[in-house]
Short mmCIF file of C-alpha atoms and ligand atoms in Angstrom, two decimals:
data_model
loop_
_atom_site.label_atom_id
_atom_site.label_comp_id
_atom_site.label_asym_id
_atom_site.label_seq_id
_atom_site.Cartn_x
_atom_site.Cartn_y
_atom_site.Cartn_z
CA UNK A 1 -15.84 -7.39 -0.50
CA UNK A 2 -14.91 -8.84 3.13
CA UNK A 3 -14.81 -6.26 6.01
CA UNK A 4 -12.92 -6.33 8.98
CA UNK A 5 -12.48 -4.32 11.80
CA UNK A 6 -8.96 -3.80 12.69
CA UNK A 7 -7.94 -2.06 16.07
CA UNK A 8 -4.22 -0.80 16.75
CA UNK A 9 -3.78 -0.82 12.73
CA UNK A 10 -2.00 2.94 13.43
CA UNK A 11 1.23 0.64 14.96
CA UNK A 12 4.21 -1.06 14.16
CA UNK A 13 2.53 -4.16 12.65
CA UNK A 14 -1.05 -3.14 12.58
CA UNK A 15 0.19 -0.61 9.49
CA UNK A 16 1.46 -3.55 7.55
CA UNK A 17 -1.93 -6.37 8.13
CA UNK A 18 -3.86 -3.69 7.26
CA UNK A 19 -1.97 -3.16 4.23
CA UNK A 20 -1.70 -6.48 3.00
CA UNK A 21 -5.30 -7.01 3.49
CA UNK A 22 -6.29 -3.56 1.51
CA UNK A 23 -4.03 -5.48 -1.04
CA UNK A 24 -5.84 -8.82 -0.44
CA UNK A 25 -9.81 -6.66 -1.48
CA UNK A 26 -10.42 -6.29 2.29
CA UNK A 27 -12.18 -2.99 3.38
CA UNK A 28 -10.46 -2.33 6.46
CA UNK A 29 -11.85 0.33 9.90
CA UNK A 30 -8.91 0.92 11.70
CA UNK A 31 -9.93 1.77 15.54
CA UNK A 32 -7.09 3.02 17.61
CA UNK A 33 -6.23 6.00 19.14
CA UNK A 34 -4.04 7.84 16.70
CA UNK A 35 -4.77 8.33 12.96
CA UNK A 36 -3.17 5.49 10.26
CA UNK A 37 -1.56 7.44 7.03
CA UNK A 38 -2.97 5.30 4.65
CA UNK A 39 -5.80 6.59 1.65
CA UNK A 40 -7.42 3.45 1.75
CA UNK A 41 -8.02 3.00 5.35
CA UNK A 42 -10.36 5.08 7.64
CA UNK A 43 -9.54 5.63 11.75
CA UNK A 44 -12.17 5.99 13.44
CA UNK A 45 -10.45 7.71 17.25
CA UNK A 46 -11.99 4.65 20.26
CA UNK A 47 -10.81 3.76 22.80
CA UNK A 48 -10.54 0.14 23.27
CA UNK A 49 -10.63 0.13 27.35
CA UNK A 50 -14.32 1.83 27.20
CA UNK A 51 -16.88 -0.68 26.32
CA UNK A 52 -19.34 1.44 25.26
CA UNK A 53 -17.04 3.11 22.70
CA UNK A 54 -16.25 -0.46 21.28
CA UNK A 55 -19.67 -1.89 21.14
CA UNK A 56 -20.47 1.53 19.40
CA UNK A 57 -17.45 1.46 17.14
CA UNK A 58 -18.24 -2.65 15.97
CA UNK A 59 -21.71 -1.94 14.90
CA UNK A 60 -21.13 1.55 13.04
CA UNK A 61 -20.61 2.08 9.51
CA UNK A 62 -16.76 0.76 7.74
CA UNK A 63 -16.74 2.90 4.24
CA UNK A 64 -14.52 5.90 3.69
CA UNK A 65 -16.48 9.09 3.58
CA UNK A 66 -19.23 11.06 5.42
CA UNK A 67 -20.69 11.91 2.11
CA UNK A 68 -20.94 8.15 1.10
CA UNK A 69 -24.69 7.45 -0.61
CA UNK A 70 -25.38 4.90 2.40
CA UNK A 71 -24.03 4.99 6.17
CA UNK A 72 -25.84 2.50 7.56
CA UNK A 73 -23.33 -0.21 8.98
CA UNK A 74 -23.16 -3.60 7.11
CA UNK A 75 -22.03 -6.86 7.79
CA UNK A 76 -18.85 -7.56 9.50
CA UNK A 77 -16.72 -10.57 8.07
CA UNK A 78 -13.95 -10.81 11.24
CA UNK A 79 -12.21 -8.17 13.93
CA UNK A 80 -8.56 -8.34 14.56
CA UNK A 81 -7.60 -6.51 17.21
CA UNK A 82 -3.82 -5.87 17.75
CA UNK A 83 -4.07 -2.49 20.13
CA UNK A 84 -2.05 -2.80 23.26
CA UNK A 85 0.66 -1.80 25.18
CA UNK A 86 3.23 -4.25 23.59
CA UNK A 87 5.53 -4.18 26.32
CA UNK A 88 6.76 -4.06 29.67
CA UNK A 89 8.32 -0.47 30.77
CA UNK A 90 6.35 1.96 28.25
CA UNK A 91 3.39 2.37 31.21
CA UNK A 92 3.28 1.31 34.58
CA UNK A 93 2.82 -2.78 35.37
CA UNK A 94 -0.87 -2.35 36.34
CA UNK A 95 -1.77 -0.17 32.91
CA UNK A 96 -0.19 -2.87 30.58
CA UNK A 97 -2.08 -5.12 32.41
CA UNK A 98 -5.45 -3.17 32.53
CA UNK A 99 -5.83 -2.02 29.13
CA UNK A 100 -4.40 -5.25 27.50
CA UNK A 101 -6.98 -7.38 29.41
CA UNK A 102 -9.52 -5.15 29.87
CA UNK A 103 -9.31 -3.99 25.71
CA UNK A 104 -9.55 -7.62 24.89
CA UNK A 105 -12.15 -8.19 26.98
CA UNK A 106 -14.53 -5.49 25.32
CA UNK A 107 -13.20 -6.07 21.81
CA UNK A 108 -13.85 -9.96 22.31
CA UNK A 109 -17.56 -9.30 24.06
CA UNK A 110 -18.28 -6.91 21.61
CA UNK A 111 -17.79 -8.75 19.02
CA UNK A 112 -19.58 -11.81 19.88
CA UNK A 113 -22.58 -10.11 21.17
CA UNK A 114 -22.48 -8.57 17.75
CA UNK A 115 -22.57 -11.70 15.89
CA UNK A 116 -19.33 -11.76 13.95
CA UNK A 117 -17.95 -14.56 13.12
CA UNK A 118 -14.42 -14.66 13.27
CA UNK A 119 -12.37 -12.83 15.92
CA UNK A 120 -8.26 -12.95 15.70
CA UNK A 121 -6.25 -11.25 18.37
CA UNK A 122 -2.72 -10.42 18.99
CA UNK A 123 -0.62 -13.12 21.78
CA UNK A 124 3.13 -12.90 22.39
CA UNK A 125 5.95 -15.08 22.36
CA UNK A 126 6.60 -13.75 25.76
CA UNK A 127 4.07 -15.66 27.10
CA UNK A 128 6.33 -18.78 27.10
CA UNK A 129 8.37 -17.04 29.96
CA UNK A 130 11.66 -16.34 28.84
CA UNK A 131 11.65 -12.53 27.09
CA UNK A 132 10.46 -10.84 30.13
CA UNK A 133 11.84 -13.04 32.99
CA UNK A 134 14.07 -12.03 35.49
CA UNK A 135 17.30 -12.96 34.59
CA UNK A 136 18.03 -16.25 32.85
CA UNK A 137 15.87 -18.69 32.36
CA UNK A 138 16.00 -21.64 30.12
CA UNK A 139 12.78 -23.01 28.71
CA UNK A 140 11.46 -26.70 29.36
CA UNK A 141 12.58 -27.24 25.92
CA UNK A 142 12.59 -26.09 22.34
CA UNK A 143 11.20 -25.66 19.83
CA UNK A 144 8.69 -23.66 21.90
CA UNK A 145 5.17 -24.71 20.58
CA UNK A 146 1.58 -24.44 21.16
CA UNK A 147 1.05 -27.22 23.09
CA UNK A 148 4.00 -25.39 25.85
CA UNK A 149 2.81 -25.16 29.53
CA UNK A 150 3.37 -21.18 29.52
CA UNK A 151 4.15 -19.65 32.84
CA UNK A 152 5.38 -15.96 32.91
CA UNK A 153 6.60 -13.60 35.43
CA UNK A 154 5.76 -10.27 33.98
CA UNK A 155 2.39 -8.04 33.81
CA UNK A 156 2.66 -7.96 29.81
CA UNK A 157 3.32 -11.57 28.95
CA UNK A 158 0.50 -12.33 31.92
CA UNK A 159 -1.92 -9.94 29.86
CA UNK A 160 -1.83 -12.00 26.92
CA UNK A 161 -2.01 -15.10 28.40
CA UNK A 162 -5.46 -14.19 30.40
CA UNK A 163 -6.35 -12.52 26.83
CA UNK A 164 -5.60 -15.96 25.52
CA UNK A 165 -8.50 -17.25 28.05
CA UNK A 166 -10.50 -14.96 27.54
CA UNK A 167 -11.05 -16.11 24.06
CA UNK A 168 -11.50 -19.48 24.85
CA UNK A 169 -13.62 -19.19 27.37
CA UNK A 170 -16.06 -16.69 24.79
CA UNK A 171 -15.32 -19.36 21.74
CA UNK A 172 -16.47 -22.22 23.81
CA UNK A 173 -19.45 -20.41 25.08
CA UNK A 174 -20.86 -18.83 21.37
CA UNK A 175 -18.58 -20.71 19.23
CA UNK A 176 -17.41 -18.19 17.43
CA UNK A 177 -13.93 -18.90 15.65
CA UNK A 178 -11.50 -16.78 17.81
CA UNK A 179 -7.61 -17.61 17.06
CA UNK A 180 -4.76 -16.15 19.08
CA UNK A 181 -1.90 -15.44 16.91
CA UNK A 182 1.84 -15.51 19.26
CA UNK A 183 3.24 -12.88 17.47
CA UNK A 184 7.27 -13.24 17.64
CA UNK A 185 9.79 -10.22 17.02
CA UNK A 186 7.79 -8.05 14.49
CA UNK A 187 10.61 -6.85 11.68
CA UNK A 188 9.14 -4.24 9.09
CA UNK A 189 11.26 -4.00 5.49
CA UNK A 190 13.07 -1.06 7.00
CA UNK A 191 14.61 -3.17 10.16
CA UNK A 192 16.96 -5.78 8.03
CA UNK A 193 19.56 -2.83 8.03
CA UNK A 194 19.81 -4.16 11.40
CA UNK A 195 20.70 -7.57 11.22
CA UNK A 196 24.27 -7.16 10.18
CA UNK A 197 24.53 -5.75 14.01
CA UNK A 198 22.67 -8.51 15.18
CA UNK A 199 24.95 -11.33 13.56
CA UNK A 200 27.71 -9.15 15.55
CA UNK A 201 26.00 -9.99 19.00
CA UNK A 202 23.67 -13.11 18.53
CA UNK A 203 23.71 -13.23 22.54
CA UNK A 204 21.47 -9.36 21.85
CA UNK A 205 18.68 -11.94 20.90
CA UNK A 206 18.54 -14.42 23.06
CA UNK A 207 16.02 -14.17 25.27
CA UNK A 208 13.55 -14.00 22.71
CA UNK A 209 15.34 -17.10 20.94
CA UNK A 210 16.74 -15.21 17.96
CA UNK A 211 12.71 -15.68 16.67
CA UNK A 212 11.50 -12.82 13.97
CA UNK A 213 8.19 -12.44 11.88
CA UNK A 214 8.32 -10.31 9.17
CA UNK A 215 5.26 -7.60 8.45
CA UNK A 216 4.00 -8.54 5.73
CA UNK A 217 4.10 -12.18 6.43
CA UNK A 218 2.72 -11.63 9.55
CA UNK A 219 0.00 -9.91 7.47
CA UNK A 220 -0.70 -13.71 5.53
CA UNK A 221 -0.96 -15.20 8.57
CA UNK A 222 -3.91 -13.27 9.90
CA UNK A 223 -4.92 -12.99 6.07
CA UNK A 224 -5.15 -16.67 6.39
CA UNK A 225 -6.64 -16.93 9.71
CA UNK A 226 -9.63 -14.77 8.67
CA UNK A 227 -10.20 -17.22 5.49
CA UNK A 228 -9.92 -20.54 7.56
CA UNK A 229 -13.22 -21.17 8.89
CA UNK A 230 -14.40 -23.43 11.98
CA UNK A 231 -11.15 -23.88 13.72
CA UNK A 232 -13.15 -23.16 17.30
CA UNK A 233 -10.39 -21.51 19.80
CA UNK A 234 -7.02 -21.47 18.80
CA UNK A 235 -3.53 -20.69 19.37
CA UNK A 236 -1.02 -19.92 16.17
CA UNK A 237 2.24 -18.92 16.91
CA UNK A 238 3.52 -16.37 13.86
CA UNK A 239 7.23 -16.73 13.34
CA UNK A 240 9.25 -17.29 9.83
CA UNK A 241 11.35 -20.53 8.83
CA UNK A 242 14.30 -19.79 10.51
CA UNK A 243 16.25 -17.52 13.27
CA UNK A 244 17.18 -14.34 12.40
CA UNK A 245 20.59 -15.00 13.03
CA UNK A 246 23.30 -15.97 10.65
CA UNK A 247 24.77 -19.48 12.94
CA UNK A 248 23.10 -22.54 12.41
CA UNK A 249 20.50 -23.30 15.11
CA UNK A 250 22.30 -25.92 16.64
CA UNK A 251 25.16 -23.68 17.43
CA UNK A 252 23.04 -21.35 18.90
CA UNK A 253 21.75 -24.01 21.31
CA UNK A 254 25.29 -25.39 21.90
CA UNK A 255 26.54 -21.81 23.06
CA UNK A 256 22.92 -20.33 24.42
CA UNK A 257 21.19 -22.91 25.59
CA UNK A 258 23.28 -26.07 26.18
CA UNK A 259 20.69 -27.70 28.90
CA UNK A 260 17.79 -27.44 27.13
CA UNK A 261 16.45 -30.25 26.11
CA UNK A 262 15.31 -30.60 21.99
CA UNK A 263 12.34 -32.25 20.66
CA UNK A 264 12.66 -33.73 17.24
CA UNK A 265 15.35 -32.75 14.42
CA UNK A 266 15.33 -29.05 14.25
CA UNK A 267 17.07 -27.34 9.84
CA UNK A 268 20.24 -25.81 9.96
CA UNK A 269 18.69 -22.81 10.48
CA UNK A 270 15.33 -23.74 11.83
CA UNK A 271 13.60 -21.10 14.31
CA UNK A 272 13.27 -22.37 18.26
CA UNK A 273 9.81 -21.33 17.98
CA UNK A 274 7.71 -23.28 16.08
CA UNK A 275 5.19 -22.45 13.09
CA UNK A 276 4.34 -26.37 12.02
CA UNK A 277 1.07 -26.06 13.40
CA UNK A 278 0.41 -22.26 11.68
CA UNK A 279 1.41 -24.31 8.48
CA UNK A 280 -0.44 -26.95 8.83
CA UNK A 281 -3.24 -25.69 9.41
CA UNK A 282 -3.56 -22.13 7.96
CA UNK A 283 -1.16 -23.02 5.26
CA UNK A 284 1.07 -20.51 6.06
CA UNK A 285 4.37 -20.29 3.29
CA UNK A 286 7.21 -17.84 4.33
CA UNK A 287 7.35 -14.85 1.33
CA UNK A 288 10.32 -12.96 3.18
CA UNK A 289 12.95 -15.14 4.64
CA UNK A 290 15.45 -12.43 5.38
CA UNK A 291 17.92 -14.09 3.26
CA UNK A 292 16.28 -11.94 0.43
CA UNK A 293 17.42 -8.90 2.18
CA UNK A 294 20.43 -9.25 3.83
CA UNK A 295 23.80 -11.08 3.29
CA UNK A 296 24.79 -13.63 6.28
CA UNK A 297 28.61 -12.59 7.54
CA UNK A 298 29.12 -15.89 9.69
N1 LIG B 301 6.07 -5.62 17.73
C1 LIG B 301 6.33 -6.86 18.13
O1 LIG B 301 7.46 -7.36 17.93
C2 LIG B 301 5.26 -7.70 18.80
C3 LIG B 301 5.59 -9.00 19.22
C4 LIG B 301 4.62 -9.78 19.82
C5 LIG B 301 3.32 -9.29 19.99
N2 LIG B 301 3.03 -8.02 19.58
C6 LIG B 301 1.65 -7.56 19.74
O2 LIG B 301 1.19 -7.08 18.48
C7 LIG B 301 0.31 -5.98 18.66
C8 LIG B 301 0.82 -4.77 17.92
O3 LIG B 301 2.09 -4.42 18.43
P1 LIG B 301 2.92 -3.19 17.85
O4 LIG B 301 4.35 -3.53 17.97
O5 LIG B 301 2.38 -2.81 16.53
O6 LIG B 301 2.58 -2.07 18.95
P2 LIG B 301 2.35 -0.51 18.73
O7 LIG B 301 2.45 0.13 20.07
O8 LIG B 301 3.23 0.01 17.63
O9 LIG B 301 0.85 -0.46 18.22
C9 LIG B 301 -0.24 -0.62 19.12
C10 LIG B 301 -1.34 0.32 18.70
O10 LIG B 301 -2.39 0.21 19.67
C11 LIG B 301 -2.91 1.51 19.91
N3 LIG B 301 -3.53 1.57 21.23
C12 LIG B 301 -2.92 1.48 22.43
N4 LIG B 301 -3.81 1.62 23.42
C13 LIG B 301 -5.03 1.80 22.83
C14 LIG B 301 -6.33 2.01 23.32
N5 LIG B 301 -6.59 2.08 24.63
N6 LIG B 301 -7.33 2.14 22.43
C15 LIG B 301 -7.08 2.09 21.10
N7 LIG B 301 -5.86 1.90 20.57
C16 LIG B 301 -4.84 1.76 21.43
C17 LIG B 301 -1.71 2.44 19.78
O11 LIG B 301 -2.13 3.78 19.50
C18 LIG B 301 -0.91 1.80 18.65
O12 LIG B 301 -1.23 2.36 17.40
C19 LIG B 301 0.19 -5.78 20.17
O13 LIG B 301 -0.95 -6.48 20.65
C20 LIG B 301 1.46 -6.39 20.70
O14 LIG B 301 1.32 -6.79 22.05
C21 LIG B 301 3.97 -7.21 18.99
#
């Protein structure tokens, strides 16, 4: 059995990776600071801004009960850490930024120091500039993709992006395999009831480029990213196929967008963000294209 150590598994799309990795044979800690409901899963109450607690929290024991024949800790297959502040506006500017960077920082120390092997954290689409800007702002181009110089303009997005560094920097110095997944619009199986609305108002959307990843897709990706080995530092952005709205891309881009410049030939419905490279090279396949769940009205 793999374990993994899994911080802000009590959120919005923590609940679901952990779930799909329970489902995949993982054993699963959850560190965060709020208890998950799920039977399979133990939280263990750190907090990921106190070093001490994290280095004591990585290196302590994963099973389920006190009362468990053994609790000495074992080996540790990967940590994904997804606890943050995932916005701007929920805390002051300086507190997204502090316990985003400074989280990362002891999760991704921790961790190394520790000797495991694979670390996967949580980036952002916003750190390509445009959810969070001020005002409008068109990107240099689209599809938006790894290789994008990203330059934001808000505490949150600028968290990620130093987290981003932060794992390179550790990867290149212990070369451990530490991949930073840009998460785009998390949707869990509850959240298609809102699409129809959506499709009402595509212009609701636009700023984060009508992008979605569903949960338990999402929960592949990192699924995949702990079982692909020797990658070094990387970036993987986490999006589905398409947009989550019902008009074909390019009319989208004529109405949204019109300057921005388009590299390559982009579906009908192809998503502005792109997941070649998450395909390519984690062999990532879409299982919940919204299209199963809800019925386009355009
Ligand atoms: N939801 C999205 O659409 C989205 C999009 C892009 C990136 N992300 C990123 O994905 C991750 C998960 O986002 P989410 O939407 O599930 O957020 P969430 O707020 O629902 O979950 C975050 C979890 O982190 C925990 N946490 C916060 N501070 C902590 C601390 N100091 N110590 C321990 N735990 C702490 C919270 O208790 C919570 O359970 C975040 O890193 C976020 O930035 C989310």
């Amino acid at each position: 059995m793999k374990r993994v150590i899994f911080t802000g598994g009590s959120g919005k799309a923590g609940r679901h990776v952990v779930q799909h990795l329970v489902e995949h044979g993982y054993r699963v800690l959850n560190l965060d600071t709020k208890p998950l409901d799920n039977p399979n899963v133990r939280t263990l109450i750190t907090d990921i801004t106190d070093s001490g607690q994290v280095f004591n929290a990585l290196s302590s024991y994963t099973g389920l009960h006190e009362f468990d024949a053994d609790l000495r800790p074992e080996k540790i297959d990967a940590v994904v850490h997804f606890a943050a502040i995932p916005r701007i506006m929920i805390t002051p500017d300086n507190e997204v930024y502090r316990i985003n960077v400074m989280g990362t920082y002891n999760i991704i120390e921790a961790a190394v120091k520790l000797g495991i092997p694979k670390v996967i954290i949580a980036s952002s689409e916003t750190t390509y500039g445009i959810v969070f800007a001020n005002g409008h702002r068109d990107p240099e181009y689209f599809p938006l993709d790894e290789e994008y110089p990203v330059d934001p303009m808000d505490s949150y997005a600028l968290s990620k992006i130093c987290n981003e560094k932060t794992a390179q920097a550790f990867a290149r110095r212990s070369g451990t395999d530490i991949y930073a997944i840009r998460i785009g619009n998390v949707i869990e199986p509850n959240e298609y009831a809102l699409f129809p609305g959506w499709f009402a108002k595509p212009e609701f959307r636009r700023r984060i480029a009508w992008s979605y990843i569903d949960a338990r897709d999402l929960g592949q990706i990192v699924r995949l990213g702990i079982e692909t080995d020797g990658l070094g530092f990387q970036v993987f952005n986490a999006v589905n196929d398409d947009t989550s709205s019902d008009l074909p891309t390019a009319e989208l881009l004529r109405r949204y967008y019109p300057q921005v410049a388009v590299k390559g030939e982009l579906g009908e419905f192809e998503s502005l963000l792109s997941n070649k490279k998450t395909k390519e090279m984690l062999g990532f396949k879409e299982a919940h294209n919204w299209r199963k769940y809800v019925t386009p009205t355009s």
